[in-house]
Coordinates of C-alpha atoms in Angstrom, one line a residue:
A153 CA -5.9 0.4 -5.0
P154 CA -7.2 4.1 -5.5
A155 CA -9.3 5.0 -8.3
Q156 CA -10.2 0.8 -9.0
G157 CA -13.9 1.1 -8.7
G158 CA -16.9 0.0 -11.5
R159 CA -16.8 -2.2 -14.0
H160 CA -13.7 -2.1 -16.3
A161 CA -13.5 -2.2 -20.4
S162 CA -12.6 -5.7 -19.6
G163 CA -16.3 -6.6 -17.9
R164 CA -14.1 -7.0 -14.8
E165 CA -15.9 -5.3 -12.0
T166 CA -14.0 -3.8 -8.9
F167 CA -15.4 -2.3 -5.6
G168 CA -13.5 0.4 -3.8
D169 CA -13.3 0.9 -0.4
T170 CA -11.4 4.0 1.0
L171 CA -10.4 4.9 5.0
I172 CA -8.7 6.9 6.6
S173 CA -7.8 4.8 10.3
D174 CA -5.5 5.5 13.5
P175 CA -2.5 3.7 14.4
W176 CA -4.3 1.3 16.1
G177 CA -6.8 0.7 12.9
M178 CA -10.0 2.4 14.0
I179 CA -11.8 4.2 11.2
L180 CA -11.9 7.6 11.1
G181 CA -13.2 8.1 7.9
R182 CA -14.8 5.7 5.2
L183 CA -16.2 5.7 1.8
T184 CA -17.2 2.2 0.7
S185 CA -18.0 2.4 -3.2
G186 CA -18.2 5.2 -5.4
P187 CA -16.2 8.3 -6.5
G188 CA -15.9 10.7 -3.2
V189 CA -13.5 12.1 -1.1
I190 CA -13.0 12.0 2.8
V191 CA -11.6 13.4 5.8
A192 CA -10.8 12.9 9.0
D193 CA -10.4 15.4 12.0
L194 CA -6.4 14.9 13.1
D195 CA -6.3 15.3 17.4
R196 CA -2.9 16.7 18.1
Q197 CA -3.1 15.4 21.2
Y198 CA -4.1 11.9 20.8
Q199 CA -1.1 11.8 18.2
E200 CA 1.4 12.5 20.6
R201 CA 0.2 10.4 23.2
M202 CA 0.5 7.9 20.2
R203 CA 3.7 8.2 19.1
A204 CA 4.4 8.2 22.5
S205 CA 3.0 5.0 23.4
L206 CA 4.4 3.8 19.3
P207 CA 7.5 5.1 19.7
A208 CA 8.7 4.2 16.2
L209 CA 10.7 7.7 15.6
R210 CA 13.2 7.0 18.5
H211 CA 14.2 3.3 16.7
R212 CA 15.8 6.2 13.2
R213 CA 19.0 5.2 12.8
I214 CA 20.0 8.8 11.1
G215 CA 22.7 8.5 9.2
F216 CA 23.2 5.0 9.5
G217 CA 23.4 4.3 5.3
E218 CA 26.0 6.8 4.9
R219 CA 28.1 4.7 7.6
A220 CA 27.1 1.6 6.1
K221 CA 28.2 2.8 2.7
Q222 CA 31.2 4.1 4.2
A223 CA 32.2 0.7 5.9
A224 CA 31.7 -1.1 2.0
G225 CA 34.0 1.4 0.8
V226 CA 31.6 3.0 -1.9
T227 CA 33.2 6.6 -2.0
R228 CA 31.5 9.8 -2.6
N229 CA 32.4 10.2 -6.0
D230 CA 30.9 6.3 -6.0
R231 CA 27.5 7.9 -5.5
E232 CA 27.7 10.9 -7.5
N233 CA 28.8 8.5 -10.8
S234 CA 25.9 5.9 -9.8
H235 CA 23.1 8.9 -9.5
D236 CA 22.6 7.6 -6.2
P237 CA 20.3 10.3 -4.6
A238 CA 22.2 9.5 -0.6

């Protein structure tokens, strides 16, 4: 978890290891311990190639949740009364 490095009041010691990775797990930036900030360059052409090879966004089912609610008989009024944000 972020912000968890060091010795805590309970005596427990944790070791931070923060990193930025690409979709294939290549580490682009890393901070192994101590306070700090890491940054990485974004290569938009590489990002487009990755999106083409990992087409997860094309698998989205926009509106599926709404159709499922309709099939279950949940009305708009039910959602408004239940504080459902959908």
